[in-house]
PDB file of C-alpha atoms in Angstrom:
ATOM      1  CA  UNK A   1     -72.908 -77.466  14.149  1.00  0.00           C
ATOM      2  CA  UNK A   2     -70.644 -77.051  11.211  1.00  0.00           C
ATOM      3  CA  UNK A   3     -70.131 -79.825   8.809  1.00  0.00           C
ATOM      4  CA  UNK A   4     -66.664 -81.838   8.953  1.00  0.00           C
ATOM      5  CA  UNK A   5     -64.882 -80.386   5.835  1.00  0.00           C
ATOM      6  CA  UNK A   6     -63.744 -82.732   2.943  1.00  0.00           C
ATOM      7  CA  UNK A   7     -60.221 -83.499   4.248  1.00  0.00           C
ATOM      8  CA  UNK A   8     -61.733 -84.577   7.792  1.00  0.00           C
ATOM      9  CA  UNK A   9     -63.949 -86.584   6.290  1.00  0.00           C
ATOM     10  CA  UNK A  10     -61.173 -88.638   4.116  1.00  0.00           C
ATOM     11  CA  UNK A  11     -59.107 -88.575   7.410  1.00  0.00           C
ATOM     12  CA  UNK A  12     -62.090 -90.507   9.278  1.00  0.00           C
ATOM     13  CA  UNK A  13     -62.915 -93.960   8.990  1.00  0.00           C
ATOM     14  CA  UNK A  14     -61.304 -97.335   8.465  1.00  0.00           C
ATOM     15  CA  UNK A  15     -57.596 -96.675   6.368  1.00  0.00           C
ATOM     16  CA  UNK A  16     -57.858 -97.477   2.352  1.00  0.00           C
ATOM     17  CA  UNK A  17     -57.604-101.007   1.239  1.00  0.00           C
ATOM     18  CA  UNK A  18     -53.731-101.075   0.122  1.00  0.00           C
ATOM     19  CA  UNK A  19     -52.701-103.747  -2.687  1.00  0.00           C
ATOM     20  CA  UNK A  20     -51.697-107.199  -0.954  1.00  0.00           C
ATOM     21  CA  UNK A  21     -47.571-106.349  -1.199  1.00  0.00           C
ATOM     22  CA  UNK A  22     -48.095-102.836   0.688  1.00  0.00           C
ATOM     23  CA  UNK A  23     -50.340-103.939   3.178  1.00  0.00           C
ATOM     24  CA  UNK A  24     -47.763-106.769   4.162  1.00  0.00           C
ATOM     25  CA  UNK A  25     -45.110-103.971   4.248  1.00  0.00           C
ATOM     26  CA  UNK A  26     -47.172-101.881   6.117  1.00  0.00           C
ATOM     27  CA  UNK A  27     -48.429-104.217   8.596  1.00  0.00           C
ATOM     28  CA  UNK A  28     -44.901-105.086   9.296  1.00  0.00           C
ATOM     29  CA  UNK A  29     -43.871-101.453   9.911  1.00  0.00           C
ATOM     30  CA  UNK A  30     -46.692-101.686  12.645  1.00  0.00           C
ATOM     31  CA  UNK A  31     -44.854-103.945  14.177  1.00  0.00           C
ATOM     32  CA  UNK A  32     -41.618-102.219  14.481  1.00  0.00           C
ATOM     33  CA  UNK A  33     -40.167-100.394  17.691  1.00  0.00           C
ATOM     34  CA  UNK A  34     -39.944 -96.927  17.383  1.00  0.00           C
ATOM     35  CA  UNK A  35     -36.406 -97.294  17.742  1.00  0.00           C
ATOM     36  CA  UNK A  36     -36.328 -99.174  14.520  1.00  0.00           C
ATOM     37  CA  UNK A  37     -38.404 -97.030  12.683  1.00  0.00           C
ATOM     38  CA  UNK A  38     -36.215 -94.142  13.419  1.00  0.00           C
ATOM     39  CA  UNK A  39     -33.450 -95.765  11.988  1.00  0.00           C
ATOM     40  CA  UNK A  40     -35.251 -97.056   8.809  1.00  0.00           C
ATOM     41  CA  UNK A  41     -36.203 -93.655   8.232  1.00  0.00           C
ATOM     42  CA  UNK A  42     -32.745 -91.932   8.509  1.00  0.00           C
ATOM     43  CA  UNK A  43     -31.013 -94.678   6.505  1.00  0.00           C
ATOM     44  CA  UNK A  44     -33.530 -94.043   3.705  1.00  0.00           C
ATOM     45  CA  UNK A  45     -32.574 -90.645   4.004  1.00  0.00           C
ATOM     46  CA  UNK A  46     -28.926 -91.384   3.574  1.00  0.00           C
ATOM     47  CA  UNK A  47     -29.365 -93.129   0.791  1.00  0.00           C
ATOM     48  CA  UNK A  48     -31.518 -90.735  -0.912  1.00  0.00           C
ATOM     49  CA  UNK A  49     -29.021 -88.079  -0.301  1.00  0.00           C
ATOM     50  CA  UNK A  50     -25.951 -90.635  -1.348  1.00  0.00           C
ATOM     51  CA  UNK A  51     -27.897 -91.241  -4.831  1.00  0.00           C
ATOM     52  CA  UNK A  52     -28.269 -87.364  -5.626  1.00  0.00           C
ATOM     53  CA  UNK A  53     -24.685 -86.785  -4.346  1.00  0.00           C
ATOM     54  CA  UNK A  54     -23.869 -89.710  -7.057  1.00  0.00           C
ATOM     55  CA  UNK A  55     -26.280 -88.158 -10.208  1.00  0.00           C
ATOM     56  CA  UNK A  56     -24.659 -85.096  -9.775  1.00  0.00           C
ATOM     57  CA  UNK A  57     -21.081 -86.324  -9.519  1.00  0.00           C
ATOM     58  CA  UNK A  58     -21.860 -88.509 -12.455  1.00  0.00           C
ATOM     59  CA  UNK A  59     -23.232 -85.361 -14.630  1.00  0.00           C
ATOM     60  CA  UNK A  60     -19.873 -83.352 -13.446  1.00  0.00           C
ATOM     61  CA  UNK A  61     -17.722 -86.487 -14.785  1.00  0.00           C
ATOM     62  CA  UNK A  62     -19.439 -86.386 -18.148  1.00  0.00           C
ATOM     63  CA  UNK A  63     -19.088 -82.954 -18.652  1.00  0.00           C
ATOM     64  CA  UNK A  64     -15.482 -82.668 -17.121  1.00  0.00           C
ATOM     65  CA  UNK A  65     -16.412 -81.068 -13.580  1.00  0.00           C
ATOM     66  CA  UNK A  66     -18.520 -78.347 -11.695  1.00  0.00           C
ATOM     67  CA  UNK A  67     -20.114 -75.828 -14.275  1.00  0.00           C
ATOM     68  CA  UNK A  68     -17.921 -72.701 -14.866  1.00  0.00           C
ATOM     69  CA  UNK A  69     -19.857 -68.802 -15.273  1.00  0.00           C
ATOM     70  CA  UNK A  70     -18.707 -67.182 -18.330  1.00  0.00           C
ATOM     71  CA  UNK A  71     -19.331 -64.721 -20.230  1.00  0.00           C
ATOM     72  CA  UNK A  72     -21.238 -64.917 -24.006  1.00  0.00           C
ATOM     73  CA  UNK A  73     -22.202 -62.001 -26.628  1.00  0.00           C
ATOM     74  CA  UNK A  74     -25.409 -60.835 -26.805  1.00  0.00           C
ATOM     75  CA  UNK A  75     -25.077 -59.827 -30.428  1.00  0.00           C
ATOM     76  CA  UNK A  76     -22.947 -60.708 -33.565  1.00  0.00           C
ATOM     77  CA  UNK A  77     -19.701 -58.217 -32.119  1.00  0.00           C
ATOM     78  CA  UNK A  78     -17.318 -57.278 -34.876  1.00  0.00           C
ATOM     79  CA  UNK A  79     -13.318 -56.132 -33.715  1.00  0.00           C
ATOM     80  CA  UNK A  80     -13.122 -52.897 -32.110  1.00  0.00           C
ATOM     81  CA  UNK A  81     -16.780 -52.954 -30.566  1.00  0.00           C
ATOM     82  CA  UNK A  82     -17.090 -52.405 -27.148  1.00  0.00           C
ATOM     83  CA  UNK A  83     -18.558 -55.163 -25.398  1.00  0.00           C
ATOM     84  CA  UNK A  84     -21.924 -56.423 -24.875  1.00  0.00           C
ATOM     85  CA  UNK A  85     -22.118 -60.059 -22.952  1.00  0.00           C
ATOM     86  CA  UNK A  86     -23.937 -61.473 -20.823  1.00  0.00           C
ATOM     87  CA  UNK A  87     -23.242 -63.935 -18.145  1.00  0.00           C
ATOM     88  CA  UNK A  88     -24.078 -67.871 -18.650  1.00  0.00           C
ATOM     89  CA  UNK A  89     -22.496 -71.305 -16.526  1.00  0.00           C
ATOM     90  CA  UNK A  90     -21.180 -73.534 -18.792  1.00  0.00           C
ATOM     91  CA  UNK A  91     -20.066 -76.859 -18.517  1.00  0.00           C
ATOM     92  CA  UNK A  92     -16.290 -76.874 -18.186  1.00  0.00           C
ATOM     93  CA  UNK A  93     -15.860 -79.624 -21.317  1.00  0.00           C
ATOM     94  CA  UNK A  94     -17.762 -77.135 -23.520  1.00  0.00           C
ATOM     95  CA  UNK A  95     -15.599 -74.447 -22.199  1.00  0.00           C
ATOM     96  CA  UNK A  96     -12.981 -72.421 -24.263  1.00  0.00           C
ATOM     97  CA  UNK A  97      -9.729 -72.130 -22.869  1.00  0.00           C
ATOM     98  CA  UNK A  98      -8.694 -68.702 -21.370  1.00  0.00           C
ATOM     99  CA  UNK A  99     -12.716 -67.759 -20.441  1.00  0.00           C
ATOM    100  CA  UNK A 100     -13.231 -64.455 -19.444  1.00  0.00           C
ATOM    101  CA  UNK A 101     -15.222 -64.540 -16.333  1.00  0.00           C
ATOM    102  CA  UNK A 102     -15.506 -60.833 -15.540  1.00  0.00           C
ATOM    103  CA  UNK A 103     -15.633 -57.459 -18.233  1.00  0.00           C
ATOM    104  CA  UNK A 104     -12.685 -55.333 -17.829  1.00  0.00           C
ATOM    105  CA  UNK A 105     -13.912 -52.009 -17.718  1.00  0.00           C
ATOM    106  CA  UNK A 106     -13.918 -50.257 -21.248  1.00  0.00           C
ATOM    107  CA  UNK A 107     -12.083 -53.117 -23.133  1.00  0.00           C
ATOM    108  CA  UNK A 108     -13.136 -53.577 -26.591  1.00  0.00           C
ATOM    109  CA  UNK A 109     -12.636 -56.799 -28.678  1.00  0.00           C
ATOM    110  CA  UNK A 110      -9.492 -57.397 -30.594  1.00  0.00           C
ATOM    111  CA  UNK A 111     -11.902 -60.394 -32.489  1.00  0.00           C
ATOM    112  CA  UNK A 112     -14.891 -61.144 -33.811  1.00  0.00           C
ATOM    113  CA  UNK A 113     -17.070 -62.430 -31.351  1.00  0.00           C
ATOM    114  CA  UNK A 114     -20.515 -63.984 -33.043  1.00  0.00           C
ATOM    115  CA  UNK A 115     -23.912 -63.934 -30.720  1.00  0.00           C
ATOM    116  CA  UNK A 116     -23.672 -66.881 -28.157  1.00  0.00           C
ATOM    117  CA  UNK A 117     -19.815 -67.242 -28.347  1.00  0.00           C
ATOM    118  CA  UNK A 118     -17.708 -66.845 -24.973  1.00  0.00           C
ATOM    119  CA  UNK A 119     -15.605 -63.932 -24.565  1.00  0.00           C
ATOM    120  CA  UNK A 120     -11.842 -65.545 -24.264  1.00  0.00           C
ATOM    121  CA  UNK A 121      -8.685 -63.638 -23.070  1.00  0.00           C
ATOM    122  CA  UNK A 122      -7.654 -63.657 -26.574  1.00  0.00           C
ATOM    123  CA  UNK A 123     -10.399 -61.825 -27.585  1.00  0.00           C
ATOM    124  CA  UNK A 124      -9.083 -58.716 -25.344  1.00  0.00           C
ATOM    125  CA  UNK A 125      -5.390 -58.833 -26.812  1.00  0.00           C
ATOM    126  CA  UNK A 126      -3.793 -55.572 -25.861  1.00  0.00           C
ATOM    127  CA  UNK A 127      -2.809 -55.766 -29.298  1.00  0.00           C
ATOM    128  CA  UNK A 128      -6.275 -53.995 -30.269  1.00  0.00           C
ATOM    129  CA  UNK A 129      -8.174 -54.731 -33.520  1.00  0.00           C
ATOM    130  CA  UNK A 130      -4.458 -55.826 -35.025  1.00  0.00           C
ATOM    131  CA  UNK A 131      -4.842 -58.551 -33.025  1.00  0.00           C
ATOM    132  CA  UNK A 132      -6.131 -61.025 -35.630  1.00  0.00           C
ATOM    133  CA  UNK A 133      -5.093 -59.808 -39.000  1.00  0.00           C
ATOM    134  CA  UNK A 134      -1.971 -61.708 -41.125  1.00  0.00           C
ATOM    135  CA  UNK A 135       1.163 -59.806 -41.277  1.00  0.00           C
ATOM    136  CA  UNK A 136       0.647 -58.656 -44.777  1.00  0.00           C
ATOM    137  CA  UNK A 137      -2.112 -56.282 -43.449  1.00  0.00           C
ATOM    138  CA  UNK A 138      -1.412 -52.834 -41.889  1.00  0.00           C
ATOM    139  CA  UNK A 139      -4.119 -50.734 -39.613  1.00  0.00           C
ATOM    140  CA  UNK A 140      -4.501 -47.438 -41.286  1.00  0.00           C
ATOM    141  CA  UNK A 141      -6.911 -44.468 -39.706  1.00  0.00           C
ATOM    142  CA  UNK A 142      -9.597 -42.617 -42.397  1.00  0.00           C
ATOM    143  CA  UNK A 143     -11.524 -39.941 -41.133  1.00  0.00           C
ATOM    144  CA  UNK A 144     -15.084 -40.335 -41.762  1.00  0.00           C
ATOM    145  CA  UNK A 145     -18.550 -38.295 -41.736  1.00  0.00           C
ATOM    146  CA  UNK A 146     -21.092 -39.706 -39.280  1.00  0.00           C
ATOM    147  CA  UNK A 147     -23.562 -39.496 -41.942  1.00  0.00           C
ATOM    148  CA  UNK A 148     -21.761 -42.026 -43.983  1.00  0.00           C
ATOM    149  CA  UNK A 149     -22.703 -44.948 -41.542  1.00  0.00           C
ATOM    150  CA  UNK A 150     -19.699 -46.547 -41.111  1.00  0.00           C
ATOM    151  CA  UNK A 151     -19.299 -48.941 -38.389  1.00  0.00           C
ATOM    152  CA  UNK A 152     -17.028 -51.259 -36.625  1.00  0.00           C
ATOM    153  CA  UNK A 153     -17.457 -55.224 -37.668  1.00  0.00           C
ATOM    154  CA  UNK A 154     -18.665 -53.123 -41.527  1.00  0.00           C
ATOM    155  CA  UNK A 155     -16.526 -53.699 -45.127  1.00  0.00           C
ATOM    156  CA  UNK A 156     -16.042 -50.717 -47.126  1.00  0.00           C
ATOM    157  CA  UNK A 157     -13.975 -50.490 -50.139  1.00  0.00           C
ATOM    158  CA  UNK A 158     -11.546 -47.537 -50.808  1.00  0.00           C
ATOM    159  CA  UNK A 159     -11.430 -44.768 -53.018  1.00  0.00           C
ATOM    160  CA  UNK A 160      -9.274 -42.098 -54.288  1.00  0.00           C
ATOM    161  CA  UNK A 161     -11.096 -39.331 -55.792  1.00  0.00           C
ATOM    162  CA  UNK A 162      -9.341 -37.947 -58.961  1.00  0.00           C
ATOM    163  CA  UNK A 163      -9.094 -34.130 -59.645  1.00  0.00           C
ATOM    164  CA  UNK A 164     -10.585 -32.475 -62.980  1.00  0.00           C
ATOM    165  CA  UNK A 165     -10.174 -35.133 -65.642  1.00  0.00           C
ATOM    166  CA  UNK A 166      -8.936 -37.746 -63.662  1.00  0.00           C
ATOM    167  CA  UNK A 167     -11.058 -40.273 -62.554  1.00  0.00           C
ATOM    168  CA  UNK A 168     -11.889 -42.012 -59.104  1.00  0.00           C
ATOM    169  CA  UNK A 169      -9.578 -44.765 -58.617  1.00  0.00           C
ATOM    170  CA  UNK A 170     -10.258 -47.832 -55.900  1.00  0.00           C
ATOM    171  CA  UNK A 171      -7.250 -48.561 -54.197  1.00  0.00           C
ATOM    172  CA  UNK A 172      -9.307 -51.417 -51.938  1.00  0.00           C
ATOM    173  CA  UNK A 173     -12.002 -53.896 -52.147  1.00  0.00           C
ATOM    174  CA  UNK A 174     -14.308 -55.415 -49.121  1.00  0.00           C
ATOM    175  CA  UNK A 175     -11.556 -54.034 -46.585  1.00  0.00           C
ATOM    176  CA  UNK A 176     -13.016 -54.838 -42.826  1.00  0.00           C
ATOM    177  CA  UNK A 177     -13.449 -51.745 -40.332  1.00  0.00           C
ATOM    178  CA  UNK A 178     -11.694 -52.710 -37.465  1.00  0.00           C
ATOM    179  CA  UNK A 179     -12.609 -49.703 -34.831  1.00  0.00           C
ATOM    180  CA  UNK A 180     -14.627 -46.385 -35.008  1.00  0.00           C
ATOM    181  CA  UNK A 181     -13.159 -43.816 -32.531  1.00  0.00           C
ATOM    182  CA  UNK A 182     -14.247 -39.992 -32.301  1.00  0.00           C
ATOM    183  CA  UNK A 183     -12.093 -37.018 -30.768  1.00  0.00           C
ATOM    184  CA  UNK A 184     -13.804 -34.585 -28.260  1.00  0.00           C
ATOM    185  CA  UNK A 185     -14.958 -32.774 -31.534  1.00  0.00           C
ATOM    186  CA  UNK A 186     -17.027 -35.521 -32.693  1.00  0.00           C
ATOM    187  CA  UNK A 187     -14.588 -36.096 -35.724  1.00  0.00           C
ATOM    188  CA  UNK A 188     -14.958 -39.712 -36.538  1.00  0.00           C
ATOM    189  CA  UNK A 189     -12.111 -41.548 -37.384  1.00  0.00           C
ATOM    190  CA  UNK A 190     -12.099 -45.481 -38.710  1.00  0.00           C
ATOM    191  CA  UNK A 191      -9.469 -48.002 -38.478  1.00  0.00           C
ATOM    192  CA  UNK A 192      -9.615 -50.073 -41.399  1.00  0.00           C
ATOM    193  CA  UNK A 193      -7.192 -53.319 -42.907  1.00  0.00           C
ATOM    194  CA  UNK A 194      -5.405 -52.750 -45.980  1.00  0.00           C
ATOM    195  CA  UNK A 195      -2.817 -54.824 -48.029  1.00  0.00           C
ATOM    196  CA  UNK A 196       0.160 -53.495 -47.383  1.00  0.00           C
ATOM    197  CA  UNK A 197       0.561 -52.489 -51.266  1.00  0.00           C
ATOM    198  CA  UNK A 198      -2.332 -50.351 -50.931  1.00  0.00           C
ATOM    199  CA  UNK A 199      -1.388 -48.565 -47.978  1.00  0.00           C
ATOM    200  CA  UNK A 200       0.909 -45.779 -50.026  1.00  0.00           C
ATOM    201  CA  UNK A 201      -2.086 -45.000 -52.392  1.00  0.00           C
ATOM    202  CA  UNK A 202      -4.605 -45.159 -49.599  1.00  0.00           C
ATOM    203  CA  UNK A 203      -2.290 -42.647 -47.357  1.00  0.00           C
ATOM    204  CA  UNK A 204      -1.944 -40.289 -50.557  1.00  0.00           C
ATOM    205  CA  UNK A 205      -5.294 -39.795 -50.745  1.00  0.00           C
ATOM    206  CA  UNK A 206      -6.015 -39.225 -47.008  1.00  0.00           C
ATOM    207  CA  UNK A 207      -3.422 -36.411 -47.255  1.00  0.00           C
ATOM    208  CA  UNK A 208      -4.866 -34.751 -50.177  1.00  0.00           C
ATOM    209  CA  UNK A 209      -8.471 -35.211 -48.627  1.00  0.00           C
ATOM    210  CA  UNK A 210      -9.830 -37.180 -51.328  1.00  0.00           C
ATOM    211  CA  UNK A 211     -10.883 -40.388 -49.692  1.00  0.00           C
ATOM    212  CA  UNK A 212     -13.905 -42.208 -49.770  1.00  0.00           C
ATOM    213  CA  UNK A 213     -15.041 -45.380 -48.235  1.00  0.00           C
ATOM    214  CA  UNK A 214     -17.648 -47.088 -49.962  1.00  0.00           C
ATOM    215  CA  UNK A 215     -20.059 -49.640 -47.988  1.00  0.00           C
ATOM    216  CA  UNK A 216     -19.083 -53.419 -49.409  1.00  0.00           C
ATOM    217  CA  UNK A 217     -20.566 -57.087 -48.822  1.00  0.00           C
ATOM    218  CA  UNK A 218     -18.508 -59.035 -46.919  1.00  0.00           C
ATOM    219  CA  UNK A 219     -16.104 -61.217 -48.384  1.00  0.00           C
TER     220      UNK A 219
END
C-alpha cells in the first residue's frame, strides 16, 4: 500500500487552530445558508472588481486618460535621416501634441529627433530638412565623395580651393548637413545650411569644382 503523499496528509486531520477573530468569522460562515454564502461571495467579487475599475480610473485621471502608442527614436536622428523608431504607449499628459502613431512609408525627418523623443507631425513637414532653419539660411546641394564620410545630422565647414597662388578660402564654419541623397550612379550629393551671404561664394566654387567640406564640431 502506497503511502498518503504530503498534501493528503496536511488535508487529513482536525482543521488548523485559526487566531480567535478568524475562527469567530469562520464559525459564523458555518452557519450561513448556502444561499447567503453565494451572495457574500459575488458581492466580494463586485467590489473587488469596482476597486480595480477605480485604481485604474484614478491612474488615467492623473495622467490625463487611457495611455496613447507612439512612436520614439531609437537613436540620436539628425534632419534628413530616414527614420528609425520604435513603438512605446505613453501616457497622454506626457504626450506631445501632433504624435505620430504610424511611419509613413519612406518619410525622412524635417528635425532633429534625439534617442527616446516621439516622432511628431512636425517632425515630417513636407517642407523637408528646410523645415526648421531661420529665414536667413538657404539649402544649398554639394556633391560629395563617399570616402569623405559625410553624413546627415554631421557639421562640416566650407571651402573654396584657390588656383596656383591663391589660397584656400572658407566661405563657412560648423554649417549642419541637412540630407545625404545619391543618384542611380552612386554620386553623393549633401544638402547643407548656409548664411545666405555665403551662398554666392559657396555656389562659385561648386561651379568651378573646387569645393571642399571639412568635418566640424558642432556648434
Amino acid at each position: 500500500m502506497r503511502a498518503p503523499s504530503f498534501v493528503s496528509q496536511r488535508l487529513r486531520g482536525p482543521l488548523p487552530i485559526l487566531p480567535r477573530p478568524l475562527d469567530a468569522v469562520n464559525e459564523r460562515w458555518a452557519t450561513l445558508s448556502s444561499r447567503t454564502r453565494l451572495l457574500a461571495a459575488v458581492a466580494a467579487l463586485a467590489l473587488a472588481v469596482g476597486l480595480a475599475e477605480a485604481r485604474v480610473q484614478i491612474a488615467e485621471a492623473r495622467w490625463g486618460g487611457t495611455p496613447v502608442d507612439v512612436l520614439v527614436a531609437t537613436s540620436d536622428l539628425g534632419p534628413g535621416a530616414d527614420l528609425a523608431v520604435r513603438g512605446v504607449t505613453f501616457p497622454p499628459g506626457a504626450t506631445p501634441p501632433g504624435a505620430v502613431t504610424t511611419a509613413p512609408a519612406g518619410a525622412t525627418l524635417a528635425l532633429a529627433l534625439p534617442e527616446g523623443a516621439v516622432l511628431t507631425e512636425a517632425h515630417l513637414d513636407p517642407a523637408g530638412p528646410a523645415a526648421g532653419l531661420g529665414d536667413d539660411v538657404r539649402v544649398v546641394p554639394f556633391p560629395v565623395e563617399s570616402g569623405w564620410g559625410v553624413t546627415a545630422g554631421g557639421w562640416v565647414d566650407v571651402w573654396v580651393l584657390g588656383l596656383d597662388d591663391v589660397p584656400a578660402t572658407e566661405v563657412a564654419r560648423a554649417r549642419p548637413v541637412l540630407k545625404l541623397t545619391a543618384d542611380d550612379a552612386g554620386r553623393a550629393t549633401a544638402l547643407v545650411g548656409l548664411d545666405v551671404e555665403e551662398v554666392g561664394p559657396a555656389t562659385a566654387g561648386i561651379a568651378a569644382g573646387r569645393v571642399l567640406l571639412a568635418h566640424a564640431p558642432a556648434p
